[in-house]
Amino acid sequence: MRVLVTGGAGFIGTHLVDALLERGHDVVSYDALLASAHTGPARAARPGERLVLADVRDGQAVTEALRGVDAVCHQAAMVGLGKDFVDAPAYVGCNDLGTAVLLAAMAAAGVRCLVLAGSMVIYGEGRYTCARHGPVRPGPRADVDLAAGRFEPLCPLCGDDLAPGLVPEDAPADPRNVYAATKLQQEHLCAAWARSTGGRAVSLRYHNVYGPGMPRDTPYAGVASLFRSALARGEAPQVFEDGGQLRDFVHVRDVASAAATAAEAAGSRAAGSLTAYNTGSGEPHTVGEMARALALAHGGPAPVTTGAYRLGDVRHITADSARLRRELGWEPRTGFAEGMREFAGAPLR
């Protein structure tokens, strides 16, 4: 089939293009080369790939790129927390307006299969259990607590300690920052498109994706990229809070494999619906563990735990990816230790 990959020249998009080409599909890559993620010229097109340089908010360009396309993998987005709330219009414009323009063009062109690059950030804090009250949902962490080094959320009913667990896909959404809000709105837009057109949509709620080709030295990059960039400069990775934040670090090739598998299976899903899948490695690790593993493999300075924090960050977020494995037969292939050893020496973009 022919697949349009928005954000196809980006970090995850490039690996997804490679995965689709390896499976014998034709690929149209579409990318605006935003300065927040790209500092150089576009990469060369792969054999069998057509690379279109345009903004996803350009309806005419999107319409032309959709000709002959069977499915769309929508990866294009601004990511991360950014610099400040002043970034909010850019996030909403790129992520939500861009998605709306793409969906409108798909509706007009009769393209009915969509895979969205979703995100686990829509959940806010992860799943917590109180020994006295069972599952609870703590609110946003207060600035005064974070400044005092009190990083763990407490039970909102009794103030006791909580045990973090895995978040299922049916957990209530609770976005805690602008980026998270735009990712949730993307899912709502895609669900509305599916109902209106009879389309079939899948949202892969990515966890913390890392691997070769991550953008370097940018406030919009993920924590793995920031640590890797510091090591490349000969500097110690700066670990926020106490380093005990739980995350699921999933390799980019595994994420690309999940997206390609979802695109191939999109036609078999129920028409008029959106299905969400958590997409993680299944191996929760702390941010501190990741920093130490990366520094050790790189041979660089040991990480420094700073106690610094960012409002809008959550303490623990790890999700259950069993549904994706069960329904689509996908399995992650790169373990944490192996992936960090590779990433320690891999080139950044």
Coordinates of C-alpha atoms in Angstrom, one line a residue:
M1 CA 0.0 0.0 0.0
R2 CA 1.0 3.6 -0.2
V3 CA 1.4 5.4 3.2
L4 CA 1.7 9.1 3.9
V5 CA 3.9 9.8 6.9
T6 CA 3.6 13.3 8.2
G7 CA 6.8 14.3 10.1
G8 CA 8.5 11.8 7.9
A9 CA 11.9 13.5 8.1
G10 CA 11.8 13.6 11.9
F11 CA 13.2 11.3 14.6
I12 CA 10.4 8.7 14.8
G13 CA 9.1 9.5 11.3
T14 CA 12.4 8.5 9.6
H15 CA 12.5 5.2 11.4
L16 CA 8.9 4.6 10.5
V17 CA 9.7 5.3 6.8
D18 CA 12.5 2.7 7.0
A19 CA 10.1 0.2 8.6
L20 CA 7.4 0.7 6.0
L21 CA 9.9 0.5 3.1
E22 CA 11.4 -2.7 4.5
R23 CA 7.8 -4.2 4.5
G24 CA 7.4 -3.4 0.8
H25 CA 5.2 -0.3 1.0
D26 CA 5.4 2.9 -1.0
V27 CA 5.9 5.9 1.2
V28 CA 5.2 9.6 0.8
S29 CA 7.0 11.6 3.5
Y30 CA 5.7 15.0 4.5
D31 CA 7.7 17.4 6.7
A32 CA 7.9 21.1 7.4
L33 CA 11.4 20.9 8.9
L34 CA 10.5 23.1 11.8
A35 CA 13.5 24.7 13.4
S36 CA 12.6 23.3 16.8
A37 CA 13.4 19.8 15.6
H38 CA 15.7 20.4 12.5
T39 CA 18.8 22.5 12.3
G40 CA 20.1 21.4 8.9
P41 CA 18.8 20.5 5.5
A42 CA 16.4 17.7 4.9
R43 CA 17.7 14.2 4.8
A44 CA 18.0 12.5 1.4
A45 CA 14.9 10.5 0.3
R46 CA 15.1 6.7 0.6
P47 CA 14.7 4.5 -2.5
G48 CA 10.9 4.1 -2.9
E49 CA 10.2 7.2 -0.8
R50 CA 8.8 10.6 -2.1
L51 CA 9.8 13.4 0.3
V52 CA 7.5 16.5 0.3
L53 CA 8.7 19.6 2.2
A54 CA 5.6 21.5 3.3
D55 CA 3.6 22.4 6.4
V56 CA 0.8 20.1 7.4
R57 CA -1.4 23.3 7.9
D58 CA -1.1 23.9 4.1
G59 CA -4.3 22.2 2.9
Q60 CA -3.5 22.3 -0.8
A61 CA -0.1 20.7 -0.2
V62 CA -1.6 18.0 2.0
T63 CA -4.3 17.3 -0.6
E64 CA -1.7 16.9 -3.3
A65 CA 0.4 14.6 -1.1
L66 CA -2.7 12.4 -0.4
R67 CA -3.2 11.4 -4.1
G68 CA -3.1 7.6 -4.3
V69 CA -2.5 7.1 -0.6
D70 CA -4.2 4.2 1.3
A71 CA -3.3 5.1 4.9
V72 CA -1.8 8.0 6.9
C73 CA 0.6 7.8 9.8
H74 CA 0.4 11.2 11.4
Q75 CA 3.7 11.8 13.3
A76 CA 4.1 15.6 12.7
A77 CA 3.9 17.5 16.0
M78 CA 5.7 19.8 18.3
V79 CA 6.9 17.8 21.3
G80 CA 8.1 18.2 24.9
L81 CA 7.3 20.9 27.4
G82 CA 8.9 23.7 25.4
K83 CA 10.3 26.9 27.0
D84 CA 7.3 28.6 28.5
F85 CA 3.6 29.0 28.2
V86 CA 4.3 31.5 25.4
D87 CA 4.8 28.4 23.3
A88 CA 1.1 27.5 23.6
P89 CA -0.1 29.1 20.3
A90 CA 2.7 27.2 18.4
Y91 CA 1.8 23.9 20.0
V92 CA -1.9 24.3 19.3
G93 CA -1.2 25.5 15.8
C94 CA 1.2 22.7 14.9
N95 CA -0.5 19.9 16.7
D96 CA -4.3 20.6 16.7
L97 CA -4.8 22.9 13.7
G98 CA -2.4 20.8 11.7
T99 CA -4.3 17.7 12.6
A100 CA -7.6 19.3 11.6
V101 CA -6.3 20.4 8.2
L102 CA -4.9 16.9 7.6
L103 CA -8.2 15.2 8.6
A104 CA -10.3 17.5 6.4
A105 CA -8.1 16.7 3.4
M106 CA -8.4 13.0 4.2
A107 CA -12.1 13.3 4.4
A108 CA -12.3 15.0 1.0
A109 CA -9.8 12.6 -0.6
G110 CA -11.6 9.4 0.7
V111 CA -8.6 8.2 2.7
R112 CA -10.1 6.2 5.6
C113 CA -7.1 4.7 7.5
L114 CA -5.2 6.7 10.1
V115 CA -2.5 5.9 12.7
L116 CA -1.9 8.8 15.1
A117 CA 1.3 9.3 17.1
G118 CA -0.4 9.7 20.4
S119 CA 1.2 10.1 23.8
M120 CA 1.0 8.7 27.3
V121 CA 1.2 12.3 28.6
I122 CA -2.6 12.6 28.2
Y123 CA -2.9 10.6 31.4
G124 CA -1.2 13.1 33.6
E125 CA 0.1 11.3 36.7
G126 CA 0.1 7.5 36.4
R127 CA -1.9 5.0 38.3
Y128 CA -1.6 5.1 42.1
T129 CA -2.8 2.9 44.9
C130 CA -3.3 3.9 48.6
A131 CA -3.1 1.1 51.1
R132 CA -6.2 2.5 52.9
H133 CA -8.3 3.8 50.0
G134 CA -7.2 1.7 47.0
P135 CA -6.8 3.4 43.5
V136 CA -6.7 7.2 43.8
R137 CA -5.9 10.1 41.5
P138 CA -3.6 12.7 43.0
G139 CA -3.9 16.2 41.8
P140 CA -1.0 18.3 40.3
R141 CA 2.0 18.6 42.5
A142 CA 2.3 22.0 44.3
D143 CA 5.2 24.4 43.7
V144 CA 5.8 24.7 47.4
D145 CA 6.1 20.9 47.8
L146 CA 8.5 20.6 44.8
A147 CA 10.7 23.4 46.1
A148 CA 10.9 21.6 49.4
G149 CA 12.0 18.4 47.8
R150 CA 8.7 16.6 48.4
F151 CA 8.3 15.0 45.0
E152 CA 6.1 12.0 45.6
P153 CA 2.3 12.7 45.3
L154 CA 0.3 11.6 48.4
C155 CA -3.1 10.2 48.8
P156 CA -5.6 13.0 48.3
L157 CA -7.9 11.4 50.9
C158 CA -5.5 10.6 53.8
G159 CA -2.1 12.0 52.9
D160 CA -0.4 8.6 53.0
D161 CA 2.2 7.4 50.6
L162 CA 1.1 5.9 47.3
A163 CA 2.3 2.9 45.2
P164 CA 2.6 3.7 41.5
G165 CA 1.3 1.1 39.0
L166 CA 0.5 0.6 35.3
V167 CA -2.1 2.8 33.5
P168 CA -4.6 1.1 31.3
E169 CA -6.0 2.7 28.1
D170 CA -9.4 3.3 29.7
A171 CA -7.9 5.5 32.5
P172 CA -9.4 9.0 32.6
A173 CA -7.4 11.7 30.7
D174 CA -5.8 14.4 32.8
P175 CA -3.3 16.4 30.8
R176 CA -1.0 18.5 32.9
N177 CA 0.6 20.8 30.4
V178 CA 0.0 22.4 27.0
Y179 CA 1.7 19.7 25.0
A180 CA -0.4 17.0 26.8
A181 CA -3.6 19.0 26.1
T182 CA -2.8 19.2 22.4
K183 CA -2.2 15.5 22.2
L184 CA -5.5 14.7 23.8
Q185 CA -7.2 17.1 21.4
Q186 CA -5.6 15.3 18.5
E187 CA -7.3 12.1 19.7
H188 CA -10.7 13.8 19.9
L189 CA -10.3 15.3 16.4
C190 CA -9.3 11.9 15.0
A191 CA -12.3 10.2 16.8
A192 CA -14.6 12.8 15.3
W193 CA -13.2 12.3 11.9
A194 CA -13.6 8.5 12.1
R195 CA -17.3 8.9 13.2
S196 CA -18.0 11.4 10.5
T197 CA -16.4 9.6 7.6
G198 CA -16.6 5.9 8.6
G199 CA -12.8 6.0 8.9
R200 CA -10.6 3.7 11.0
A201 CA -8.2 5.4 13.4
V202 CA -5.6 4.1 15.8
S203 CA -3.8 6.2 18.4
L204 CA -0.5 4.8 19.6
R205 CA 0.2 6.4 23.0
Y206 CA 4.0 6.5 22.9
H207 CA 6.1 6.4 26.0
N208 CA 9.5 7.9 26.3
V209 CA 11.0 7.2 22.9
Y210 CA 14.8 7.2 22.5
G211 CA 17.3 6.1 20.0
P212 CA 19.6 7.1 17.1
G213 CA 18.6 10.3 15.3
M214 CA 17.1 12.1 18.2
P215 CA 17.3 15.9 18.0
R216 CA 20.1 17.3 20.2
D217 CA 20.5 20.5 22.3
T218 CA 16.9 21.6 22.1
P219 CA 14.4 22.4 24.9
Y220 CA 11.8 20.5 22.9
A221 CA 13.8 17.2 23.0
G222 CA 13.1 14.3 25.4
V223 CA 15.2 13.7 28.5
A224 CA 17.2 10.9 26.9
S225 CA 18.3 13.3 24.2
L226 CA 19.2 16.0 26.7
F227 CA 21.4 13.5 28.7
R228 CA 23.0 12.2 25.5
S229 CA 23.7 15.8 24.3
A230 CA 25.4 16.6 27.7
L231 CA 27.6 13.5 27.5
A232 CA 28.6 14.4 23.9
R233 CA 29.8 17.8 25.3
G234 CA 31.7 16.1 28.0
E235 CA 29.3 17.3 30.7
A236 CA 27.4 15.4 33.4
P237 CA 23.7 14.8 32.7
Q238 CA 21.6 17.0 35.0
V239 CA 18.9 14.9 36.6
F240 CA 15.9 16.7 37.9
E241 CA 14.1 16.1 41.2
D242 CA 15.8 13.1 43.0
G243 CA 16.0 10.9 39.8
G244 CA 13.3 8.6 41.1
Q245 CA 10.7 9.4 38.4
L246 CA 9.4 6.2 36.8
R247 CA 9.2 6.1 33.0
D248 CA 9.0 3.5 30.2
F249 CA 11.9 4.1 27.8
V250 CA 11.0 2.5 24.5
H251 CA 13.4 2.2 21.5
V252 CA 12.5 4.1 18.4
R253 CA 12.7 1.0 16.2
D254 CA 10.2 -0.7 18.3
V255 CA 7.9 2.3 18.1
A256 CA 8.3 2.4 14.3
S257 CA 7.5 -1.3 14.1
A258 CA 4.3 -0.7 16.2
A259 CA 3.2 2.2 13.9
A260 CA 3.9 0.1 10.7
T261 CA 2.0 -2.8 12.2
A262 CA -0.9 -0.6 13.1
A263 CA -1.0 0.9 9.6
E264 CA -1.2 -2.6 8.0
A265 CA -4.0 -3.6 10.4
A266 CA -5.9 -0.3 10.2
G267 CA -8.3 -1.6 7.5
S268 CA -9.4 -4.5 9.8
R269 CA -10.6 -2.2 12.6
A270 CA -14.2 -1.2 13.1
A271 CA -15.3 1.6 10.9
G272 CA -16.1 4.9 12.6
S273 CA -14.0 4.4 15.6
L274 CA -10.6 5.3 17.2
T275 CA -8.7 2.6 19.1
A276 CA -6.0 3.6 21.6
Y277 CA -3.0 1.5 22.4
N278 CA -0.3 2.2 25.0
T279 CA 3.1 1.7 23.3
G280 CA 5.9 1.0 25.7
S281 CA 8.7 -1.4 26.4
G282 CA 7.0 -2.9 29.4
E283 CA 10.2 -2.2 31.4
P284 CA 9.7 0.7 33.8
H285 CA 13.0 2.4 34.9
T286 CA 13.7 5.6 36.8
V287 CA 15.1 8.7 35.1
G288 CA 18.2 8.3 37.4
E289 CA 18.7 4.7 36.2
M290 CA 18.5 5.8 32.6
A291 CA 21.1 8.6 33.2
R292 CA 23.5 6.3 34.9
A293 CA 23.2 3.5 32.3
L294 CA 23.7 6.1 29.5
A295 CA 26.7 7.7 31.2
L296 CA 28.3 4.3 32.0
A297 CA 27.9 3.1 28.4
H298 CA 29.2 6.4 27.0
G299 CA 32.2 6.6 29.4
G300 CA 31.3 10.1 30.3
P301 CA 30.8 12.0 33.6
A302 CA 28.4 10.5 36.1
P303 CA 25.0 12.1 36.3
V304 CA 24.4 14.9 38.9
T305 CA 21.0 14.9 40.7
T306 CA 20.1 18.6 41.0
G307 CA 16.7 18.7 42.8
A308 CA 15.5 21.1 40.2
Y309 CA 12.0 20.6 38.8
R310 CA 9.5 21.8 36.2
L311 CA 5.9 22.6 36.9
G312 CA 3.8 20.4 34.5
D313 CA 6.1 17.4 34.9
V314 CA 4.5 14.3 36.4
R315 CA 6.2 12.1 39.0
H316 CA 5.5 8.6 37.6
I317 CA 3.9 7.5 34.4
T318 CA 4.1 3.9 33.1
A319 CA 1.4 2.2 31.2
D320 CA 0.3 -1.3 30.4
S321 CA 1.0 -2.2 26.7
A322 CA -0.5 -5.7 26.8
R323 CA -3.4 -4.7 24.6
L324 CA -1.2 -3.7 21.7
R325 CA 0.7 -7.0 22.1
R326 CA -2.4 -9.0 22.3
E327 CA -4.5 -7.5 19.5
L328 CA -1.8 -6.6 17.0
G329 CA 0.8 -9.2 17.8
W330 CA 3.5 -6.5 18.3
E331 CA 6.5 -7.1 20.6
P332 CA 9.3 -4.7 21.5
R333 CA 12.7 -6.2 20.6
T334 CA 15.2 -3.8 22.1
G335 CA 15.8 -4.2 25.9
F336 CA 16.8 -1.3 28.2
A337 CA 20.4 -2.2 28.7
E338 CA 21.0 -3.0 25.0
G339 CA 19.2 0.1 23.8
M340 CA 21.2 2.4 26.2
R341 CA 24.5 0.9 25.1
E342 CA 23.6 1.6 21.4
F343 CA 22.2 5.0 22.1
A344 CA 25.3 6.0 24.0
G345 CA 27.3 6.0 20.8
A346 CA 24.6 6.7 18.3
P347 CA 24.6 10.0 16.3
L348 CA 22.1 12.7 17.2
R349 CA 20.5 15.0 14.7

